[in-house]
mmCIF file of C-alpha atoms in Angstrom:
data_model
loop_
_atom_site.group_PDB
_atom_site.id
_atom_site.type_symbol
_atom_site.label_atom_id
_atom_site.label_comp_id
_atom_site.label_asym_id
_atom_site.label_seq_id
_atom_site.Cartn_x
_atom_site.Cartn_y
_atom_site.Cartn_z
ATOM 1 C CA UNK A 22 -22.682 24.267 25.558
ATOM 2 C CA UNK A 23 -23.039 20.969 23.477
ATOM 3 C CA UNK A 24 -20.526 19.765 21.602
ATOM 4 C CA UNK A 25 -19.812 20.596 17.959
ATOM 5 C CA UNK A 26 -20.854 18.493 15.808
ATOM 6 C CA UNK A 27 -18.362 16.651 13.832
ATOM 7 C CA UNK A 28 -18.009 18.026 10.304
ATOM 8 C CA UNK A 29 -19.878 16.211 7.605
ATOM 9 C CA UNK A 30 -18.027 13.676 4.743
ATOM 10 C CA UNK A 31 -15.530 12.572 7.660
ATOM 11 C CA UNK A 32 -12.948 9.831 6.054
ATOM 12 C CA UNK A 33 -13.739 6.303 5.783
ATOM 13 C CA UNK A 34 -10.574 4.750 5.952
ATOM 14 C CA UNK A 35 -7.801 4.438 8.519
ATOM 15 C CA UNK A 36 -4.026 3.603 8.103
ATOM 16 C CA UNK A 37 -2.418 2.097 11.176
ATOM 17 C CA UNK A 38 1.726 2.304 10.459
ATOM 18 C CA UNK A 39 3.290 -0.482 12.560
ATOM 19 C CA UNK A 40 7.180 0.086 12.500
ATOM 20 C CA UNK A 41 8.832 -2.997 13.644
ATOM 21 C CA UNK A 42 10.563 -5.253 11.842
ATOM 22 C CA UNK A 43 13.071 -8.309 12.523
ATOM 23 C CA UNK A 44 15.694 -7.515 9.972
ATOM 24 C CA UNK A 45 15.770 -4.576 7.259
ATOM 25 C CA UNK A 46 15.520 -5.403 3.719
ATOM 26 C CA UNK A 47 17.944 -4.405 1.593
ATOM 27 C CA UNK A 48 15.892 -2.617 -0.997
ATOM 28 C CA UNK A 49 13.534 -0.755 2.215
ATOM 29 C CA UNK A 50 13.345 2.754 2.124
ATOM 30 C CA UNK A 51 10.152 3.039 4.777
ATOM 31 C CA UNK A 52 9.782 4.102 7.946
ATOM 32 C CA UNK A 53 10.985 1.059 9.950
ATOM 33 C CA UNK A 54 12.752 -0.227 13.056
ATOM 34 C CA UNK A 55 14.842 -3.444 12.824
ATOM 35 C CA UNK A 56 15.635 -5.369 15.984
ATOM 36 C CA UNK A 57 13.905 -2.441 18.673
ATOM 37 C CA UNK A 58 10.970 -4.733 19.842
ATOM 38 C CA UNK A 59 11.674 -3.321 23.308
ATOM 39 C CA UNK A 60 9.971 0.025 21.966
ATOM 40 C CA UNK A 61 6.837 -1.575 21.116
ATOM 41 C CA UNK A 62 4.770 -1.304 24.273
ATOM 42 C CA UNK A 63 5.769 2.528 24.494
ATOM 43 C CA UNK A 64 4.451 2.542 20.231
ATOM 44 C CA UNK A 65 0.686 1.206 21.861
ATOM 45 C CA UNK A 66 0.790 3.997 24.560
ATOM 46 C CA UNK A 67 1.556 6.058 21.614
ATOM 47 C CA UNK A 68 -0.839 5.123 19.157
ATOM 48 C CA UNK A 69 -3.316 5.291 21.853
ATOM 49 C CA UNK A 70 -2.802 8.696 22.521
ATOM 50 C CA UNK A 71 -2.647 9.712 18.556
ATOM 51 C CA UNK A 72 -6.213 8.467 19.077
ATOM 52 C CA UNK A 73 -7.281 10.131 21.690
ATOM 53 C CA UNK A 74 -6.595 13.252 19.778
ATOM 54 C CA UNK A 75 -9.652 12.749 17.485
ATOM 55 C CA UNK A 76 -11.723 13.375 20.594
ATOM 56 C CA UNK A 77 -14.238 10.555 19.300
ATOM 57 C CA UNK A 78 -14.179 7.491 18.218
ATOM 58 C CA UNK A 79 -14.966 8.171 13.606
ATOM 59 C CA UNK A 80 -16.191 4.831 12.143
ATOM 60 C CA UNK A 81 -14.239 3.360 9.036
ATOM 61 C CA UNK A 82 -15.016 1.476 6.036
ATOM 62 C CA UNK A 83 -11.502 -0.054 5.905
ATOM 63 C CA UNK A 84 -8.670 -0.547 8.114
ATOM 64 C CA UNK A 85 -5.095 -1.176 7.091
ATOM 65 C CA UNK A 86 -1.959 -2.319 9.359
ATOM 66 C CA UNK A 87 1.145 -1.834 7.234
ATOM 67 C CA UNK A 88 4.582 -1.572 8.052
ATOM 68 C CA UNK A 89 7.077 -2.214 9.407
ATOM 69 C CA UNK A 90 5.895 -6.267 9.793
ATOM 70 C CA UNK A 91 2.636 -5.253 12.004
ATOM 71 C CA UNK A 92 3.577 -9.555 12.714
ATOM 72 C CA UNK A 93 6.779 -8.400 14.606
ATOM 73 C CA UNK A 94 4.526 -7.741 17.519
ATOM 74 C CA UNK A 95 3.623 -10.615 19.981
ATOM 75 C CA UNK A 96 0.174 -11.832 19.984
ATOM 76 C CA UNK A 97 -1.050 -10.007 23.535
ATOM 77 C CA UNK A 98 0.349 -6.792 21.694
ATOM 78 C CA UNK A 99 -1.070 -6.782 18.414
ATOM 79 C CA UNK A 100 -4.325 -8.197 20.014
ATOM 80 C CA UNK A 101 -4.293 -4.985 22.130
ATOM 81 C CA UNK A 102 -3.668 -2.331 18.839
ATOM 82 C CA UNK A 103 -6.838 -4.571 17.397
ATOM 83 C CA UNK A 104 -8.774 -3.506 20.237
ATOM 84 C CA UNK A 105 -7.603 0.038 20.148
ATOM 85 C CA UNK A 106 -8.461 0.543 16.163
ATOM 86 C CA UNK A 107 -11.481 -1.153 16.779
ATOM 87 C CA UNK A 108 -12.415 1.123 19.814
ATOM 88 C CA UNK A 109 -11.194 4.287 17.772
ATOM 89 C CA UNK A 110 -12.338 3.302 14.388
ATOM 90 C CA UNK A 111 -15.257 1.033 14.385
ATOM 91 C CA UNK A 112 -15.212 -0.971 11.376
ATOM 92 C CA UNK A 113 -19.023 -1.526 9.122
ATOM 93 C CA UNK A 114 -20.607 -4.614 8.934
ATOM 94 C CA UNK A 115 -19.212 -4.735 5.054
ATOM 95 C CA UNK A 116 -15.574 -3.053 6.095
ATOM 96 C CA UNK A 117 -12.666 -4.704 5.106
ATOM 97 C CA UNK A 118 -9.338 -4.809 7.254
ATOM 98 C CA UNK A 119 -6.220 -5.699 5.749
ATOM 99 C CA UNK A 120 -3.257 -6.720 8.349
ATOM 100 C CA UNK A 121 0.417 -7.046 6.467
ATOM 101 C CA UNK A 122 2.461 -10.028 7.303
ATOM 102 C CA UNK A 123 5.832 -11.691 6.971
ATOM 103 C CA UNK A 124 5.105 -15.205 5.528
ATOM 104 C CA UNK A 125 6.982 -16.789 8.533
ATOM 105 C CA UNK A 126 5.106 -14.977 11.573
ATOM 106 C CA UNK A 127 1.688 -16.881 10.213
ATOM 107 C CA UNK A 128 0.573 -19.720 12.313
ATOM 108 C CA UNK A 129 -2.376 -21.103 13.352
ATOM 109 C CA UNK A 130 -2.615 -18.719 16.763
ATOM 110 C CA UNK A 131 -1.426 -15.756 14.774
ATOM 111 C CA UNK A 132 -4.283 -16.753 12.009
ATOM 112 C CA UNK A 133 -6.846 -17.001 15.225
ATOM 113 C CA UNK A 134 -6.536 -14.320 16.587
ATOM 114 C CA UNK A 135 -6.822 -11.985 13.821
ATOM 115 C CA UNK A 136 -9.552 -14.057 12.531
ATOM 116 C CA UNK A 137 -11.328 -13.849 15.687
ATOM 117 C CA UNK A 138 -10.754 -9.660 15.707
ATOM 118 C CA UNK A 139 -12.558 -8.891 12.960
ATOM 119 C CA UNK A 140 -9.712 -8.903 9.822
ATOM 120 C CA UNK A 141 -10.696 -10.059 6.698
ATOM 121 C CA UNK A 142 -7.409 -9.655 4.657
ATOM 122 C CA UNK A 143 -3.643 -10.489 4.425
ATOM 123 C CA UNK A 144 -1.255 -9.282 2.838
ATOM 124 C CA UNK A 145 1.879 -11.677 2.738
ATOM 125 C CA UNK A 146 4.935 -10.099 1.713
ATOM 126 C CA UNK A 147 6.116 -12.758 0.200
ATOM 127 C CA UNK A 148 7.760 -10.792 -2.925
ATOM 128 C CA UNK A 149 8.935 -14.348 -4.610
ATOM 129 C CA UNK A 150 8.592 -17.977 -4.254
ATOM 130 C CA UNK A 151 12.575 -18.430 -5.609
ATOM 131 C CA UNK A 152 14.613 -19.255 -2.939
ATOM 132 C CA UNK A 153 17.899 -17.885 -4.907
ATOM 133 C CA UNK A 154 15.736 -14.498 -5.613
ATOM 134 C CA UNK A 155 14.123 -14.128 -1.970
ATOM 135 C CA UNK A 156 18.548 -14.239 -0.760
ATOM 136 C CA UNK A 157 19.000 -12.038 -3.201
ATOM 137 C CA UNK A 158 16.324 -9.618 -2.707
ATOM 138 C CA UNK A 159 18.056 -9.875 1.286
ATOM 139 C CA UNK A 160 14.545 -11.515 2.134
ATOM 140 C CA UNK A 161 14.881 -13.982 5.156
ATOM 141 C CA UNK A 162 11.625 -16.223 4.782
ATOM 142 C CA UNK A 163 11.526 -19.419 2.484
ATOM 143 C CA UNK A 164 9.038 -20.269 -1.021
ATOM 144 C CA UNK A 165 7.540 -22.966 1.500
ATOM 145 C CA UNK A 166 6.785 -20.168 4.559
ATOM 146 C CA UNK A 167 4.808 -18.430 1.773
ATOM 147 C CA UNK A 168 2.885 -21.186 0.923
ATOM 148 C CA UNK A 169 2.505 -22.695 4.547
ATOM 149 C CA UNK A 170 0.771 -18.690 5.370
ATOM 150 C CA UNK A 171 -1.156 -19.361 2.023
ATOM 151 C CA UNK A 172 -2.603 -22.153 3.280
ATOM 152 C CA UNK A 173 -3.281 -20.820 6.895
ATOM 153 C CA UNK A 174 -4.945 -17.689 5.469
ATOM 154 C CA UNK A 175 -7.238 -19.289 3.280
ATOM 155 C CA UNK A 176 -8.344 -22.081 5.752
ATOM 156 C CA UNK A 177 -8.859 -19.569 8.064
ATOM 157 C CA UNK A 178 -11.293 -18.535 5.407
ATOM 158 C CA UNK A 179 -9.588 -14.917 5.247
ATOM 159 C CA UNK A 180 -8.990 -13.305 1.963
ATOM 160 C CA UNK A 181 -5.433 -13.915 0.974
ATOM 161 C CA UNK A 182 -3.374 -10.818 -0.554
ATOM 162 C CA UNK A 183 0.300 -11.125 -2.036
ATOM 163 C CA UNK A 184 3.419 -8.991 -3.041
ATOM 164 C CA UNK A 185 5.598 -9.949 -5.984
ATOM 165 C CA UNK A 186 8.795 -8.039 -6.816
ATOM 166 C CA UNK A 187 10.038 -8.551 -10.154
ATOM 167 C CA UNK A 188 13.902 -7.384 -11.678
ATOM 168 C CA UNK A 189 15.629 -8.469 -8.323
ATOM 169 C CA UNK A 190 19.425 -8.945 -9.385
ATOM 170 C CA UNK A 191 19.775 -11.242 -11.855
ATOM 171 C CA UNK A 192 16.841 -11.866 -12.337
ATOM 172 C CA UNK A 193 15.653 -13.593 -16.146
ATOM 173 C CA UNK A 194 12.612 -13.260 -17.597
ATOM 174 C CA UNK A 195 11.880 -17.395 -17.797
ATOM 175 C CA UNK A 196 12.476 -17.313 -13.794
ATOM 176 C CA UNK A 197 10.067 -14.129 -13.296
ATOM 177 C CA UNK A 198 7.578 -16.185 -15.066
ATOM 178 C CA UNK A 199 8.304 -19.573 -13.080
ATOM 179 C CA UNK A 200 8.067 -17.393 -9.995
ATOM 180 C CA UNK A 201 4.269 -15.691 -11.742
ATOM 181 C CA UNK A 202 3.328 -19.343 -12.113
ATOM 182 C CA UNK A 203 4.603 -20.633 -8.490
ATOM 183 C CA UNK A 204 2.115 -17.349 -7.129
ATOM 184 C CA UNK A 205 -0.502 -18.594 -9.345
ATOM 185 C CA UNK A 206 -1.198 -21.736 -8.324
ATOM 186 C CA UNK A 207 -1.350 -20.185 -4.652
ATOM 187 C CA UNK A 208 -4.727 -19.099 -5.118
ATOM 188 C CA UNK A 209 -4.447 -15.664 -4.216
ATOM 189 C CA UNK A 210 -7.426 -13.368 -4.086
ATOM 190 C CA UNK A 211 -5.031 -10.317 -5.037
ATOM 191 C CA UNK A 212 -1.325 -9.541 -6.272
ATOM 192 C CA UNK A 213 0.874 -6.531 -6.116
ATOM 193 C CA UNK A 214 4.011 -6.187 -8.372
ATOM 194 C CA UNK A 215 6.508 -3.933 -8.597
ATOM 195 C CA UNK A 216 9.624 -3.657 -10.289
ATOM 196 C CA UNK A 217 12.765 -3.454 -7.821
ATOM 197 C CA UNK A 218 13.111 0.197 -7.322
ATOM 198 C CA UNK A 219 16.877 0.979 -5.600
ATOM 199 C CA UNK A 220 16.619 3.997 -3.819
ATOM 200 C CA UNK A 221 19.189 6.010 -2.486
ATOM 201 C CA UNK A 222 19.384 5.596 1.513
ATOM 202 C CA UNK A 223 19.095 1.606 1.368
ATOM 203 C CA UNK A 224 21.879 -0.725 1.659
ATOM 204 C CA UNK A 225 21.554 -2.067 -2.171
ATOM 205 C CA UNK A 226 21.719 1.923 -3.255
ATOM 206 C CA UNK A 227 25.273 1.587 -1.305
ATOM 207 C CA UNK A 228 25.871 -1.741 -2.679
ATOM 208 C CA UNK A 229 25.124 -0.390 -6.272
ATOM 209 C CA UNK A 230 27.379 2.656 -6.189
ATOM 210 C CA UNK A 231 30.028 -0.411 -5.536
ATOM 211 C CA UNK A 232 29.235 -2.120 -8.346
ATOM 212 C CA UNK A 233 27.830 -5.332 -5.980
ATOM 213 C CA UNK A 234 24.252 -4.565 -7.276
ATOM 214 C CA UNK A 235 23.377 -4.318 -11.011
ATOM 215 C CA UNK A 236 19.600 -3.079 -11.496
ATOM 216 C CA UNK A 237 17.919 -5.150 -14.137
ATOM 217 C CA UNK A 238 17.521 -3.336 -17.956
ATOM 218 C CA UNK A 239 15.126 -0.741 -19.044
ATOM 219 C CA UNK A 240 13.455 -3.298 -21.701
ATOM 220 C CA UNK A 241 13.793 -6.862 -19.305
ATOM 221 C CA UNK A 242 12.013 -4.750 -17.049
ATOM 222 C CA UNK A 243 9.467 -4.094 -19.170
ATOM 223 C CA UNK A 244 8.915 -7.157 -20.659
ATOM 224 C CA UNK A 245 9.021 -8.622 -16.902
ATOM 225 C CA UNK A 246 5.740 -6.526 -16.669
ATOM 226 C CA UNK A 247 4.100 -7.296 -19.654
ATOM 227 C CA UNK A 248 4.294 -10.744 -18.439
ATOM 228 C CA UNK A 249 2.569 -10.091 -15.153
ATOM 229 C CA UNK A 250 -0.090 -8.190 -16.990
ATOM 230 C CA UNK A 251 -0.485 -11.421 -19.089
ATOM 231 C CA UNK A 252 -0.252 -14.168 -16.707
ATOM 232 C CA UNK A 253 -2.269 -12.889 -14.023
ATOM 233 C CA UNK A 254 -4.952 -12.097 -16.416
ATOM 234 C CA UNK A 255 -5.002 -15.211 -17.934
ATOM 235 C CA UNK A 256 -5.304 -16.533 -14.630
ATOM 236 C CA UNK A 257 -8.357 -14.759 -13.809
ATOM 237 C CA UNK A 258 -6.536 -11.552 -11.756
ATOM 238 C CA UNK A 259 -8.398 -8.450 -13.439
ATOM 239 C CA UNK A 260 -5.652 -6.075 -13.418
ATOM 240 C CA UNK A 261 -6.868 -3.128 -12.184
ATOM 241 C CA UNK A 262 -4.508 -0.185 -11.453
ATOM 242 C CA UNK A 263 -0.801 -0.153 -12.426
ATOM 243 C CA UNK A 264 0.546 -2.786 -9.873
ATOM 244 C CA UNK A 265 -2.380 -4.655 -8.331
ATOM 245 C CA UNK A 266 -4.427 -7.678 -9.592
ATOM 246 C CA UNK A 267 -7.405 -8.897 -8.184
ATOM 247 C CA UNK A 268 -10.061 -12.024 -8.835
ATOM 248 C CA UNK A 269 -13.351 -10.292 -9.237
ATOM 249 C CA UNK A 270 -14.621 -8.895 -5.761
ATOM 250 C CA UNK A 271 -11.295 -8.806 -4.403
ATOM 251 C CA UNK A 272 -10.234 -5.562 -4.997
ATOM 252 C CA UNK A 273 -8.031 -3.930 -2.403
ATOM 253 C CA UNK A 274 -11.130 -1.585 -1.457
ATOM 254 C CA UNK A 275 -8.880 0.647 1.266
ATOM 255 C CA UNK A 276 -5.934 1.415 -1.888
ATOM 256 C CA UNK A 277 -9.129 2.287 -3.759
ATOM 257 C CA UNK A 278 -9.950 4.953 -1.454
ATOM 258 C CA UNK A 279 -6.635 6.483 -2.250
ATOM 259 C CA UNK A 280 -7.286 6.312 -5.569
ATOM 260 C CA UNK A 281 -10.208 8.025 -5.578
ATOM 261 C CA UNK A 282 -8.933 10.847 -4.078
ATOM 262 C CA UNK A 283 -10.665 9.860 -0.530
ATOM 263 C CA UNK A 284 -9.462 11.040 2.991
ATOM 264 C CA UNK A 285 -8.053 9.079 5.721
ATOM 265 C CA UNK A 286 -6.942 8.864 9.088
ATOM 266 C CA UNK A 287 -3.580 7.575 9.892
ATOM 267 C CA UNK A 288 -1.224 7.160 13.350
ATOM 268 C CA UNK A 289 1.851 5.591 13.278
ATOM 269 C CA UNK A 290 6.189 6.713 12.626
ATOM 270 C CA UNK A 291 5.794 8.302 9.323
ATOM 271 C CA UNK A 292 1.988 7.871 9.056
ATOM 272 C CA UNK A 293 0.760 9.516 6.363
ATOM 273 C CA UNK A 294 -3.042 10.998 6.792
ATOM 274 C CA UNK A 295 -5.335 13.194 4.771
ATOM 275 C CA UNK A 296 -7.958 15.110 6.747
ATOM 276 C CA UNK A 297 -10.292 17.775 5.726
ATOM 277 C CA UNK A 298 -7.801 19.222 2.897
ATOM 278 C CA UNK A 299 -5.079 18.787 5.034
ATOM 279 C CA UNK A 300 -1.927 16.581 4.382
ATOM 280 C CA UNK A 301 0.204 15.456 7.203
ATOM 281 C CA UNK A 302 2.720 13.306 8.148
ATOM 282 C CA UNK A 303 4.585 12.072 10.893
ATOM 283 C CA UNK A 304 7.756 11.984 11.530
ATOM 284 C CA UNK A 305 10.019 8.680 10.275
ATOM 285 C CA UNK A 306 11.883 8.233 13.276
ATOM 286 C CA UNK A 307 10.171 5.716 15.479
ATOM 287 C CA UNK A 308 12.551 6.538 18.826
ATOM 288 C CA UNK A 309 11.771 10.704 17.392
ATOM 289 C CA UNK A 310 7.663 10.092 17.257
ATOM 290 C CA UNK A 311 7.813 7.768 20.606
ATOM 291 C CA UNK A 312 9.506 10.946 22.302
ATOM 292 C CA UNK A 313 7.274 13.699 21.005
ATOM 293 C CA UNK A 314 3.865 12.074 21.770
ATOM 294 C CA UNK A 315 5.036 10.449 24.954
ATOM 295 C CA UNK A 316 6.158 14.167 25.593
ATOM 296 C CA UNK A 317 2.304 15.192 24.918
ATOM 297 C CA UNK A 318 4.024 17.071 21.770
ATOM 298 C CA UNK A 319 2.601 16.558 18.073
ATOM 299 C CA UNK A 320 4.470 14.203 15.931
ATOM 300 C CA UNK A 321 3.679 15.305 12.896
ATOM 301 C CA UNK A 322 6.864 16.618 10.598
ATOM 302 C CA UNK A 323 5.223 17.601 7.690
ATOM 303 C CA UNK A 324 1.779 19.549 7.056
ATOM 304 C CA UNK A 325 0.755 20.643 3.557
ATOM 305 C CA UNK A 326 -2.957 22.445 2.906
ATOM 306 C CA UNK A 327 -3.771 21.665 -0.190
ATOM 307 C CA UNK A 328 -5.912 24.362 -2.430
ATOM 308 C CA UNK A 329 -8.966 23.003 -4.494
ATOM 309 C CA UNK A 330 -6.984 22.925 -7.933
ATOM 310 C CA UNK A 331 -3.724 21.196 -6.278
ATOM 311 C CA UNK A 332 -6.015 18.335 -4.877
ATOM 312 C CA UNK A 333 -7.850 18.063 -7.777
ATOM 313 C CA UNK A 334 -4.830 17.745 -10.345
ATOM 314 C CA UNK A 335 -3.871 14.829 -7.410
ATOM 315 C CA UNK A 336 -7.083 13.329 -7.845
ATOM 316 C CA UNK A 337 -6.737 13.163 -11.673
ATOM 317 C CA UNK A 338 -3.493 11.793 -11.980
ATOM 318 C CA UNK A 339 -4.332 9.240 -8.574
ATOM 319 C CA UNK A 340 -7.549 8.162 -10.785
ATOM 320 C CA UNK A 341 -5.535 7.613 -13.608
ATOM 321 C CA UNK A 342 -3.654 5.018 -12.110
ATOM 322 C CA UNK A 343 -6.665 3.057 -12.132
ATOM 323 C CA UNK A 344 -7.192 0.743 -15.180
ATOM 324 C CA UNK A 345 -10.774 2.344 -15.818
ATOM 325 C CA UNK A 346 -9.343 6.040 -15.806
ATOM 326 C CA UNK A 347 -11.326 8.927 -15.149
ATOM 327 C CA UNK A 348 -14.508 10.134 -16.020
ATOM 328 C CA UNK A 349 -14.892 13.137 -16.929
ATOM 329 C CA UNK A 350 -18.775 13.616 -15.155
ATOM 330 C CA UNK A 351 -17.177 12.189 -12.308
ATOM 331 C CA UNK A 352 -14.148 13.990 -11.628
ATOM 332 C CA UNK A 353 -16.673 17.390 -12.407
ATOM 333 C CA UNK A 354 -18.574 16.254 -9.436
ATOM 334 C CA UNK A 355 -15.985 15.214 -7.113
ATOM 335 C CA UNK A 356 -14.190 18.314 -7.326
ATOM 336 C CA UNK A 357 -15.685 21.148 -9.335
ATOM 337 C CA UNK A 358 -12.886 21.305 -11.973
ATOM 338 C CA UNK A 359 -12.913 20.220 -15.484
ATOM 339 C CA UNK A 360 -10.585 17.576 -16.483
ATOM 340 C CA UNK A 361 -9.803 19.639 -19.935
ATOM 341 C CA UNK A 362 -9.437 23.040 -17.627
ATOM 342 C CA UNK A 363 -6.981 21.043 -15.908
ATOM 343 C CA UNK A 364 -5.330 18.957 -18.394
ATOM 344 C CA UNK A 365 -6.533 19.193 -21.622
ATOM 345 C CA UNK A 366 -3.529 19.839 -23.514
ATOM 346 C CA UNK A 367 -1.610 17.015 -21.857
ATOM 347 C CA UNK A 368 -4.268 14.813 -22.284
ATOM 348 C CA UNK A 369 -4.286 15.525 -26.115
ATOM 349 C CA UNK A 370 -0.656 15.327 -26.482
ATOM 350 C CA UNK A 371 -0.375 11.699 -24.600
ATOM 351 C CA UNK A 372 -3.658 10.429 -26.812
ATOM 352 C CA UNK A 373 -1.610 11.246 -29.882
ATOM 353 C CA UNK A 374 0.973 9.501 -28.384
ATOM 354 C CA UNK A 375 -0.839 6.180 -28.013
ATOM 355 C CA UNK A 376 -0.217 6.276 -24.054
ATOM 356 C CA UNK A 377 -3.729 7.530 -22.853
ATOM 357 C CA UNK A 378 -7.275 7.167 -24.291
ATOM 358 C CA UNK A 379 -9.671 9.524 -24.192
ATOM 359 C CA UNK A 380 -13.148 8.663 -26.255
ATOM 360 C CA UNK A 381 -14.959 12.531 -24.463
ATOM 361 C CA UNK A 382 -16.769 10.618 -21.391
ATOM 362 C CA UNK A 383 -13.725 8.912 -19.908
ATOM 363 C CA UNK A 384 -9.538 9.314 -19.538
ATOM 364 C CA UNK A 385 -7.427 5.719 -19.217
ATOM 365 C CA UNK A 386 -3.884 5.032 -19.992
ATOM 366 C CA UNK A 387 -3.169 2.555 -23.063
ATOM 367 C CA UNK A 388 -1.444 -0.570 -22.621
ATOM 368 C CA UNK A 389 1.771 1.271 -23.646
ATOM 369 C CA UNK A 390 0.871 3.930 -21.214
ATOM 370 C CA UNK A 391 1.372 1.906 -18.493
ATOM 371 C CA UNK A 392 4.714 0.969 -19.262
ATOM 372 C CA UNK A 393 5.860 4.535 -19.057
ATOM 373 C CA UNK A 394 3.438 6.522 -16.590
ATOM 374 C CA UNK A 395 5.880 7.930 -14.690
ATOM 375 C CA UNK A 396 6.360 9.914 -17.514
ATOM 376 C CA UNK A 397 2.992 11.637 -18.070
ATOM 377 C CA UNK A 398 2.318 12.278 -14.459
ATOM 378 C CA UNK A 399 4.745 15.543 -14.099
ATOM 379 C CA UNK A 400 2.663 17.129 -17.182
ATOM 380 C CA UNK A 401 -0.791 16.635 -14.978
ATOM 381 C CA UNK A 402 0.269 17.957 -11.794
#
């Protein structure tokens, strides 16, 4: 018999979750491994065989290596999870591929090589250029490893992607802007920011419940924002969605996909993918997902079919964290709802509120709707 063929509108995009890490951050609540590097060769057997599983290998638009510190691994290993995603997940002559990386893992070989692989993006996580706020924030790199992987990246001629975290302990609003300024004059192509978020589970939740941590006002936080918003405009960053800034062209184009609602593959401790209506993830544990694949076992933890009206209130409330919101024409198209059917009396409430606008062709959140999204989201879904 010949093979079935594979089902049309396959994903374009492909997550690769690399768990390792030298040292956990205080403030991490993913799925990571501090200090195991021992376990990584048995991760690329693993990985391999998640691959494997899709029979063939399904071509991508973008590729993404988060973490974890995909870094962590030495060169002769990452090089060899390169040439597995590129083997299982060719990438188009246009794709983008985004590798994460701690500021003081980039050197000229590391640059090379991933250079010479195909990536054409990455992401520092440098979170601030403060050498009292990166202690603070438990971060072990310095302001001038960020700037010496800046430099790297961009010589390399790779695009160069960045993470700021703003409302770290302490924190004042005249040192969140010295530390927008110090980011600004790196160059980037692309900035993330996010408010310190202390979540229960981490060592600064424990730390807080001690009194050691104090989280950072409702209102400083806010106006901590608002400057980000302003200074990275000013600078040329088109903001977006909620937290990401990019100079024109630049656009994370794999978060995108998300966004809009897209599916994607994904392998990896906790890997999160989204294939033909179905949700799943893997478990967090990266000693529990070594055993069950190495075992020939699934790894997945969690598995969630969505119906059409469940994805689609996702999809409104995932476009909506875009900057240009959602049109109504398109969202009709993409999933056979009507936004008003969905939402409408949300919507209408919010508008009066001054948080979204909504002029009949298109949804967006205000300026003062992005200070408070979290909010509205729980009346969409």
């Amino acid at each position: 018999m010949p093979a079935a063929s594979p089902p049309l509108n396959l994903p374009r995009s492909a997550y690769v979750h690399v768990p390792f890490c030298r040292h956990r951050c205080g403030y991490c609540n993913f799925a990571v491994v501090a200090g195991r590097d021992d376990l990584a060769d048995a991760y690329l057997t693993a990985v391999e065989r998640e691959w494997q599983s899709l029979g063939q290998p399904r071509p991508v638009d973008t590729l993404y290596f988060g973490g974890g510190t995909p870094t962590q691994l030495a060169l002769p290993q990452l090089q060899q999870l390169c040439q597995l995603a590129r083997q299982w997940h060719p990438l188009a002559a246009d794709g983008e591929w985004t590798v994460e990386a701690n500021p003081d893992d980039v050197d000229a070989p590391l640059v090379e090589l991933l250079a010479g692989v195909g990536v054409t993006r990455i992401s520092l996580g440098s979170q601030s250029l403060n050498a009292a706020k990166l202690a603070a924030l438990d971060r072990t790199h310095s302001p001038e490893a960020v700037r010496r992987a800046a430099e790297l990246v961009q010589a390399a001629g790779l695009q160069l992607a960045a993470d700021l975290i703003f409302a770290a302990p302490g924190e004042t609003l005249a040192e969140w802007r010295a530390d927008l300024a110090e980011m600004i004059a790196l160059a980037p192509d692309h900035v993330s920011t996010y408010g310190l978020t202390i979540e229960r589970g981490t060592r600064f939740f424990g730390q807080q419940q001690r009194g050691a941590v104090v989280e950072v006002d409702e209102q400083l936080q806010r106006d901590m924002y608002a400057a980000a918003i302003d200074e990275l405009s000013a600078a040329g960053l088109e903001h977006y969605e909620i937290s990401n800034f990019a100079t024109p062209g630049r656009r994370s184009r794999h978060n995108e996909a998300y966004w809009a609602g897209a599916e994607y593959y994904a392998v990896g401790p906790g890997a999160a993918r989204y294939v033909a209506g179905v949700r799943e993830t893997n478990h967090r544990s990266t000693t529990t997902y070594l055993r069950r694949v190495l075992a020939g076992e699934s790894p997945v933890e969690l598995r969630e079919q969505l119906d059409p009206e469940s994805a689609a209130r996702e999809r409104l409330v995932f476009g909506l964290r875009r900057l240009q919101g959602v049109s109504r024409d398109w969202f009709h198209e993409q999933t056979g709802f009507q936004v008003d059917q969905l939402a409408g009396p949300a919507i209408a409430k919010y508008a009066s509120l001054g948080l979204l606008a909504d002029n009949g062709a298109r949804v967006q959140l205000t300026r003062e709707g992005l200070f408070v999204s979290d909010a509205i989201w729980p009346d969409l879904l």
